[in-house]
Coordinates of C-alpha atoms and ligand atoms in Angstrom, one line a residue:
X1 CA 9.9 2.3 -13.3
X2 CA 7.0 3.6 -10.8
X3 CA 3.5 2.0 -11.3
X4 CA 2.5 6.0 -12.3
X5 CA 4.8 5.8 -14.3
X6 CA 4.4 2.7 -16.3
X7 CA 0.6 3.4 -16.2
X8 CA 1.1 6.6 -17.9
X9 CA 3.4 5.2 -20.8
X10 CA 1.4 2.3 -21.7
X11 CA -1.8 4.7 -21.5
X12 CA -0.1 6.7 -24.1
X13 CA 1.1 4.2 -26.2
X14 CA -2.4 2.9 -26.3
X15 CA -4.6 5.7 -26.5
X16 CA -2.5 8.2 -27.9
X17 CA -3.5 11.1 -25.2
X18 CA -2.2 12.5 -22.1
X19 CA -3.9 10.8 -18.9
X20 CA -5.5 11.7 -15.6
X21 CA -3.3 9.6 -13.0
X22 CA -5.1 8.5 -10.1
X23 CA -4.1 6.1 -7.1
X24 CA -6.5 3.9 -4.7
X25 CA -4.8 2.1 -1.7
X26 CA -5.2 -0.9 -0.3
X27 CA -6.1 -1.0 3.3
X28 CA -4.8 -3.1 6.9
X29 CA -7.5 -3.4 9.4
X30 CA -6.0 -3.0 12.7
X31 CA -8.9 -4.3 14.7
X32 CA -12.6 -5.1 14.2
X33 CA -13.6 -7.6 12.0
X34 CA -16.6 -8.3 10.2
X35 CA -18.3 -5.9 12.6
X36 CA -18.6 -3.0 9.6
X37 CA -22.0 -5.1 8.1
X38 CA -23.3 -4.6 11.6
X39 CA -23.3 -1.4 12.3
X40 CA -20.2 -1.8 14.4
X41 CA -16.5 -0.1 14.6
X42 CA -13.3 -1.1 12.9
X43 CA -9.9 0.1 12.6
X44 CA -8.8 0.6 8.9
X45 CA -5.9 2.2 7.6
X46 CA -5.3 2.7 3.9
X47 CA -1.7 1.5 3.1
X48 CA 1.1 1.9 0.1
X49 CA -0.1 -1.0 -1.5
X50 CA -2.3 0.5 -4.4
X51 CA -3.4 0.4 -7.7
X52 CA -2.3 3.0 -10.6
X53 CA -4.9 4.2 -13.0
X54 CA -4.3 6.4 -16.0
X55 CA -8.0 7.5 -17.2
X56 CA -9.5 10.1 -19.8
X57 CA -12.4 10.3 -21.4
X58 CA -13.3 9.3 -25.0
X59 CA -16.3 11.0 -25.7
X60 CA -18.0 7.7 -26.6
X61 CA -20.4 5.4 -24.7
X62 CA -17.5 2.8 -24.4
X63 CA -15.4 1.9 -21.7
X64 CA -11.6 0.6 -22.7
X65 CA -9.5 -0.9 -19.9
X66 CA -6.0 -2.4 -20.0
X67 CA -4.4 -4.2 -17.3
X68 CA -0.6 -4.2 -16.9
X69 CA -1.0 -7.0 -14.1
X70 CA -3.6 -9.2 -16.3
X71 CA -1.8 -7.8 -19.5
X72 CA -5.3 -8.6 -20.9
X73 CA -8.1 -5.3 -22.1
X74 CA -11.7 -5.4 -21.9
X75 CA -14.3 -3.3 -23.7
X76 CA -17.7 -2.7 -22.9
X77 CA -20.8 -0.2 -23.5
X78 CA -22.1 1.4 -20.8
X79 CA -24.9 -0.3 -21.4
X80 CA -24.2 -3.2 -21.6
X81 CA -23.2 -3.7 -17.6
X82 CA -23.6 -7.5 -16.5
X83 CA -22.3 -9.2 -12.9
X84 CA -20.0 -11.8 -12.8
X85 CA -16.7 -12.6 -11.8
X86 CA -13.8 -11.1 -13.5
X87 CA -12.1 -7.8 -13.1
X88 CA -14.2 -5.8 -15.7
X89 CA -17.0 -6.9 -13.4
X90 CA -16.0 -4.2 -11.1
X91 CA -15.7 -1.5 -13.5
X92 CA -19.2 -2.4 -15.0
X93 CA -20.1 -2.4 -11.4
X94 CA -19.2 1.2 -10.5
X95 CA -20.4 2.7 -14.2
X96 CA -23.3 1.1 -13.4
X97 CA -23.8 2.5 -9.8
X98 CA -23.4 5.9 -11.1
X99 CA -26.0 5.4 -14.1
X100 CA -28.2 4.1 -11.4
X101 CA -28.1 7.6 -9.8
X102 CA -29.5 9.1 -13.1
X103 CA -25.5 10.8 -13.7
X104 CA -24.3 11.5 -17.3
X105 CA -21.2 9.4 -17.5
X106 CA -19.9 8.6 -20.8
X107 CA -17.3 6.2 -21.9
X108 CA -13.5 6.5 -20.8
X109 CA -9.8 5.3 -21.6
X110 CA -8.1 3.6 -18.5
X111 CA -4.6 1.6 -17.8
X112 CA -4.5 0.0 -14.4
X113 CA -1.2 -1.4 -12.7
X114 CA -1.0 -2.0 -8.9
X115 CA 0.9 -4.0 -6.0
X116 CA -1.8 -5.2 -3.9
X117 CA -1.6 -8.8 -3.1
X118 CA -5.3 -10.5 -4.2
X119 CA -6.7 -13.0 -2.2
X120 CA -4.4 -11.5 0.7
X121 CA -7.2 -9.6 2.9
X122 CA -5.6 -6.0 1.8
X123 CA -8.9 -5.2 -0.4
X124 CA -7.4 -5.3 -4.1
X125 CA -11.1 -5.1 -5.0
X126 CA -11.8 -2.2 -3.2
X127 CA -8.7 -0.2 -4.5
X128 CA -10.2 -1.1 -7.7
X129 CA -13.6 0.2 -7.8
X130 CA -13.0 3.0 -5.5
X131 CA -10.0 3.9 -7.5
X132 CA -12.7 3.7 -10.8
X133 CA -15.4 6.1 -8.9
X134 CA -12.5 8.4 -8.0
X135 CA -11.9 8.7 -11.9
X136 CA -15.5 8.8 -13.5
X137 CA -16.3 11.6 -10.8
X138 CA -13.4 13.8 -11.4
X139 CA -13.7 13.0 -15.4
X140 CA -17.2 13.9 -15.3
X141 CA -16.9 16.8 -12.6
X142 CA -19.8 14.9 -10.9
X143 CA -18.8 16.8 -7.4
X144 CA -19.9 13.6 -5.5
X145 CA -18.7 13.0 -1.8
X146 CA -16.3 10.5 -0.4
X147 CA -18.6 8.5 0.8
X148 CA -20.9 8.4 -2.1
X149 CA -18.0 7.0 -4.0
X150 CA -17.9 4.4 -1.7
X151 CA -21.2 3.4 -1.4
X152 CA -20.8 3.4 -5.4
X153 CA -18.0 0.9 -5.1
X154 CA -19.7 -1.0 -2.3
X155 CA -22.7 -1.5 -5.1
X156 CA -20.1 -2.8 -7.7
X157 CA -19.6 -5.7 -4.7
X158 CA -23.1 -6.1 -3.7
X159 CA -24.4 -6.4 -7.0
X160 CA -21.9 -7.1 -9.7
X161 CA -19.4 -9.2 -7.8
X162 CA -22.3 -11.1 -5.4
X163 CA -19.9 -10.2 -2.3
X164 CA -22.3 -8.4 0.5
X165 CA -19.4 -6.7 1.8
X166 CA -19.2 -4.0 4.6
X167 CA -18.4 -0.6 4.0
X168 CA -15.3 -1.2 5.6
X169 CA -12.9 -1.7 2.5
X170 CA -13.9 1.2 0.6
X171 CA -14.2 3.9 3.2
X172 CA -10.5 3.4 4.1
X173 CA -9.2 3.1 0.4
X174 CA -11.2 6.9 0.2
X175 CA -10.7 8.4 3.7
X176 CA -7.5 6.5 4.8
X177 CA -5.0 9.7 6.1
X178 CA -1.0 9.4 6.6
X179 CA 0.5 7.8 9.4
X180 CA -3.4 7.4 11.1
X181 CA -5.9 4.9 11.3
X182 CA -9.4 5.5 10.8
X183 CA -11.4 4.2 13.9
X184 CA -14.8 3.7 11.7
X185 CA -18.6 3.9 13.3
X186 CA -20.1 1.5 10.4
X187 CA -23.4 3.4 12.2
X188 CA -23.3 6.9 11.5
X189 CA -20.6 6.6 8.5
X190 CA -17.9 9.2 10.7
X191 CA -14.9 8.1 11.5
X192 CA -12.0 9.5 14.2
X193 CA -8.5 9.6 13.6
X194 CA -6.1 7.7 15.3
X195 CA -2.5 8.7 14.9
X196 CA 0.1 5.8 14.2
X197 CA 3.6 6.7 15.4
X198 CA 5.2 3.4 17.7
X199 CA 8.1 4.2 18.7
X200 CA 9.1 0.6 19.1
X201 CA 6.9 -1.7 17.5
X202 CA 5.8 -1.8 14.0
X203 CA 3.2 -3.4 11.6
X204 CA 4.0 -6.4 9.7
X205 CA 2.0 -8.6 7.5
X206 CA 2.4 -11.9 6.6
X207 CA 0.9 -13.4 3.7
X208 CA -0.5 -17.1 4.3
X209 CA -0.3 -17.5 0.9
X210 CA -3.5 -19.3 1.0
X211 CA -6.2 -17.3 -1.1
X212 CA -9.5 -16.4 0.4
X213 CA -12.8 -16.2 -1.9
X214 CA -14.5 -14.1 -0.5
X215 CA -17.2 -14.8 -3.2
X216 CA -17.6 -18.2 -1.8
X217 CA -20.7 -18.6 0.0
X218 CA -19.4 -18.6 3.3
X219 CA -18.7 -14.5 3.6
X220 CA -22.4 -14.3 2.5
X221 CA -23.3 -17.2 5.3
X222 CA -21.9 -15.2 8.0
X223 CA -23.5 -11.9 7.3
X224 CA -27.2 -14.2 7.1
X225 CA -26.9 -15.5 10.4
X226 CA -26.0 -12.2 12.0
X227 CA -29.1 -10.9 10.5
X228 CA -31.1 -14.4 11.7
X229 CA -30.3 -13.5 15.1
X230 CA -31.2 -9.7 14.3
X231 CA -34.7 -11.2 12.9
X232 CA -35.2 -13.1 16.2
X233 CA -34.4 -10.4 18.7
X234 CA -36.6 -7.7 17.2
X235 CA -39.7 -10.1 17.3
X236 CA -39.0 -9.1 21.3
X237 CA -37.3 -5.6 21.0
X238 CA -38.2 -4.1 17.7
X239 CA -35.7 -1.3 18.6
X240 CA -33.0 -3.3 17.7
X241 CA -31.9 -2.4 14.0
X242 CA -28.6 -4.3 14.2
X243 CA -25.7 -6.0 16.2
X244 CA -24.7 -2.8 17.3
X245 CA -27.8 -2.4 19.3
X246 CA -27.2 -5.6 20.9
X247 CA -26.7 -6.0 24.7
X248 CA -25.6 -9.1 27.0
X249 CA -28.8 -9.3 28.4
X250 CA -30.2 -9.5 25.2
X251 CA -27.7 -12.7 24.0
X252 CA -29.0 -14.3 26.7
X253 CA -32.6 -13.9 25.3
X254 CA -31.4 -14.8 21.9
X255 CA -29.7 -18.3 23.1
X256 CA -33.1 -19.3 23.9
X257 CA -34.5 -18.3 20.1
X258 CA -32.2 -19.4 17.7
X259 CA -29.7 -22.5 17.4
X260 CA -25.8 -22.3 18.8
X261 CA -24.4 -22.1 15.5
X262 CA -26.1 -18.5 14.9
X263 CA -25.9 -17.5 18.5
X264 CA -22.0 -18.1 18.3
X265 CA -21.9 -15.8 15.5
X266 CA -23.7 -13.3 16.9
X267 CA -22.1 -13.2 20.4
X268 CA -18.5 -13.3 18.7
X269 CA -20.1 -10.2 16.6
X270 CA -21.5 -8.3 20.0
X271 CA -17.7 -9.3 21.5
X272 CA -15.7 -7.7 18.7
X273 CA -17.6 -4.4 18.4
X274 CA -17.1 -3.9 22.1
X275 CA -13.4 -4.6 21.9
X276 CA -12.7 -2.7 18.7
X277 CA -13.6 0.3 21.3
X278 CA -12.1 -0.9 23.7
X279 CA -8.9 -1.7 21.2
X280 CA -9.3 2.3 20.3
X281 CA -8.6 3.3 23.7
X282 CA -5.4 1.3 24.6
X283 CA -4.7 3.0 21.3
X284 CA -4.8 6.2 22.2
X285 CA -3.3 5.5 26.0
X286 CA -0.1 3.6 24.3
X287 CA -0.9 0.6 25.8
X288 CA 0.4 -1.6 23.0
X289 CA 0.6 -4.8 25.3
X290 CA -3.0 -4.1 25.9
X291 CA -4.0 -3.4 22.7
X292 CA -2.2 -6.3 21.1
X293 CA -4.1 -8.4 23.6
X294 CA -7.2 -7.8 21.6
X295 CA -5.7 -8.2 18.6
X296 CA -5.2 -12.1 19.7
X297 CA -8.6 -12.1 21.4
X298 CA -10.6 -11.2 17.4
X299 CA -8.4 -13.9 16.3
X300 CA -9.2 -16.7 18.3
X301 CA -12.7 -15.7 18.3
X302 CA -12.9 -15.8 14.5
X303 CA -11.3 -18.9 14.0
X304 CA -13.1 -20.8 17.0
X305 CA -16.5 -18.4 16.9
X306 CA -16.9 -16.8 13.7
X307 CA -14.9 -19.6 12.1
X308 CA -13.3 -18.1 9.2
X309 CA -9.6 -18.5 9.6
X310 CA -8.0 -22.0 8.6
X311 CA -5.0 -24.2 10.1
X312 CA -2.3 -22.1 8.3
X313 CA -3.8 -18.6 9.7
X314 CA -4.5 -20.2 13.7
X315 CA -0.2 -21.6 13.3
X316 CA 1.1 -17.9 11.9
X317 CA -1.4 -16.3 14.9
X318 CA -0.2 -19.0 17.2
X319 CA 3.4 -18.7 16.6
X320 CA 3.4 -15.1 17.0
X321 CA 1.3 -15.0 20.4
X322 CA 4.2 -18.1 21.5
X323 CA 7.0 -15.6 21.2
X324 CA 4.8 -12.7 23.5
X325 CA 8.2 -11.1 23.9
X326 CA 8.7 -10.5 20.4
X327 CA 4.8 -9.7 19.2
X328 CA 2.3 -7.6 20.7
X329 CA -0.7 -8.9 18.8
X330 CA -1.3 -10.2 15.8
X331 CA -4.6 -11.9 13.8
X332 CA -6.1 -12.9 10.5
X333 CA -6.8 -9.6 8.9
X334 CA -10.1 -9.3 6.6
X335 CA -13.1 -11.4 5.1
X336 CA -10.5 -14.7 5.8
X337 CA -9.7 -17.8 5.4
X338 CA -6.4 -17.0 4.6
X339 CA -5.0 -14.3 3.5
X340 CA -2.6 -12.0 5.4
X341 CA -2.1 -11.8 9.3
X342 CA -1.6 -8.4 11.0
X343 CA 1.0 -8.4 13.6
X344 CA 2.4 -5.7 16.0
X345 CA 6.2 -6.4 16.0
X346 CA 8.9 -5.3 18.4
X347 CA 11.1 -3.4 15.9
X348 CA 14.6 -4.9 17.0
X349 CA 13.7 -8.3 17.2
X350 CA 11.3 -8.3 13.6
X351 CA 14.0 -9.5 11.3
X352 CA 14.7 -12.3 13.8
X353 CA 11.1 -13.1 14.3
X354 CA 10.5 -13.2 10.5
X355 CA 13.0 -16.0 10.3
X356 CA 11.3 -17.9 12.8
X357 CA 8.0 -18.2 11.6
X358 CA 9.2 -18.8 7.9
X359 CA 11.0 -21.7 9.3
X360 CA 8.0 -22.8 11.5
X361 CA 5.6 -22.7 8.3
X362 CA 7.6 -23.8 5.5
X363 CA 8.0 -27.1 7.7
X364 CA 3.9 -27.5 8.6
X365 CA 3.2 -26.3 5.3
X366 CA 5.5 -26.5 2.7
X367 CA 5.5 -23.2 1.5
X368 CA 7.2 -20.1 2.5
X369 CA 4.8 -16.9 3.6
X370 CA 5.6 -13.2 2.4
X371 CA 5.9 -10.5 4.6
X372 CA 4.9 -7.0 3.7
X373 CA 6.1 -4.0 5.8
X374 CA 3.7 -1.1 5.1
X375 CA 3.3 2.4 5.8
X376 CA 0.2 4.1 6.0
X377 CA -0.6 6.8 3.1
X378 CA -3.7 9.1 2.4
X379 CA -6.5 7.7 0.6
X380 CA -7.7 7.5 -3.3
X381 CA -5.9 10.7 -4.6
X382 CA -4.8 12.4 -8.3
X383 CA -0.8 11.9 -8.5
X384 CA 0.8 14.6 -10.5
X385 CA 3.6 13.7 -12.5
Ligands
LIG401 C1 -14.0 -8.0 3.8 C2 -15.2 -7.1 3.5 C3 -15.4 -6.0 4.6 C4 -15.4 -6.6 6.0 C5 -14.2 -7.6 6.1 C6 -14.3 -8.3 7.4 O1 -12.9 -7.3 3.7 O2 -15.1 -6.5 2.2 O3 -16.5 -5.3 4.3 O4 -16.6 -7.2 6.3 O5 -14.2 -8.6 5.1 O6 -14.1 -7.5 8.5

């Protein structure tokens, strides 16, 4: 049975009605990473990993949610919204974003279901509030935007779950287009499409299996000393408003200012915006060699700069850059510490190189990674059935 499809049955075995069906993606980030909360560019594409929601409303001012995966429901009044963190969380998170813009939202029915690994850097979260937004503005016929959804879902993060994410996650789940990436300006909140069709390579992920919390403090570290060295800088050139605005003349200033640990941070951060556009540009020239190039460049950066990937991410990057012949590039996609690594894969030599690497970490490691093949599908959308 098809996730719509179980959705829709248990919804109306539940609630007795006929459902709206709605499905959010998850998202791959092809390159740029942990440059959205700077104003920066990054390469997200929303993915056929996704969650299933069948909604209605109910006419009340309670919200009822089932999920197949958790096969556990929670109930709550809308006004009765509190953060912490289980999955309801994120539902009272995005009801509560929308009562926070003053918009009549009543209670609704919902039955979730979905596919995306959690913990795996492919944004389960985001699927889920975005997916949520999607429903209570077509429910409603709130006629909000894309991106207001998304800054709606963003808020469920910020101020529900305690996770000062990017925009990153969300925009893709709601703008993510077939067979493209979305090269993102985290500025200006526009983004470019970047068709996807190798003809010889294609996108595998591989699933560390270790679980990044992103709630754990060290997500929220990161983004504070990005914004120490901000602080700093603008004491000399108040013009600066982010990263983004930051020059190499301008590290060298801020090396004098503030101590290495936040200068590394910020240096990797100045780094990765410039190569996700130049990343964007092998893209569109076909250079995969060149682009993968990058791809290993943000990884070693974050795990020796930015230090958020651990020894079983740097050993699955590692492996893949030893066999060059076989990989173009691959990295640690996401918040990290785990999670799943994005890797650009010769396509005659990827069941091969799968092999490989599951025997490589299953003797390092003791556990054997996943691998996800994925193709790249429009964004939060209603399914008919
Ligand atoms: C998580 C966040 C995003 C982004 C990435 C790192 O996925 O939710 O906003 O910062 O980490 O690029």
């Amino acid at each position: 049975m098809t996730l719509t499809h179980s959705v829709t049955k248990v919804f109306q075995d539940k609630f007795g009605s006929e459902p709206l069906l709605l499905i959010a993606p998850g998202r791959i980030n092809l390159i740029g990473e942990h440059t959205d909360y700077n104003d920066g560019f990054v390469m997200p594409a929303a993915v056929d990993k996704c969650i299933a929601f069948a909604v209605a409303s109910n006419g009340n001012d309670q919200c009822n949610f089932y999920s197949i995966d958790f096969k556990n429901s929670f109930s709550f009044k809308l006004s009765e919204s509190t953060p912490g963190g289980s999955w309801f969380h994120y539902m009272m998170g995005v009801a509560d974003g929308f009562m926070k813009m003053g918009l009549p939202i009543s209670g609704i029915d919902c039955v979730f279901g979905g596919n995306i690994p959690t913990g795996a850097g492919m944004s389960s979260s985001a699927a889920l509030c975005c997916g949520i937004a999607y429903a209570f503005n077509e429910l409603f016929h709130l006629k909000l935007s894309r991106l207001q959804l998304a800054k709606i879902a963003q808020h469920a993060e910020h101020e529900f779950a305690g996770v000062r994410c990017g925009i990153m996650d969300q925009y893709a789940s709601l703008f993510g287009q077939a067979h493209s990436a979305l090269l993102l300006d985290c500025r200006s909140l526009t983004h470019e499409i970047l068709p996807i069709n190798f003809v010889d390579a294609e996108i595998l992920l591989i699933d560390s299996k270790v679980k990044h919390e992103l709630g754990s403090s060290a997500y929220n570290d990161r983004r504070a000393a990005c914004e120490a060295g901000v602080y700093e800088l603008q004491k000399i050139k108040p013009t600066i408003q982010s990263l983004r605005d930051v020059s190499n003349e301008d590290l060298v200033l801020l090396k004098t200012k503030v101590d290495a640990d936040v200068f590394i941070k910020c240096q990797f951060i100045v780094n990765e915006i410039e190569r996700t556009q130049q990343a964007a540009q092998l893209l569109k020239a076909n250079d995969l060699v060149g682009f993968g190039k990058k791809m290993f460049e943000t990884h070693w950066g974050l795990s020796k700069e930015y230090e958020v990937s651990c020894a079983e991410s740097d050993l699955l990057v590692q492996l893949a850059q030893d066999s060059h012949n076989t990989v173009f590039g691959a990295r640690q996609m996401g918040g990290g510490f785990g999670g799943c690594m994005i890797n650009l894969v010769k396509k005659d030599a990827i069941e091969e190189f799968k092999d490989q690497i599951k025997k490589k970490y299953v003797a390092s490691f003791k556990k054997e990674p996943d691998f996800y093949s994925v193709d790249l599908v429009d964004g939060v959308h209603v399914q008919q059935t």
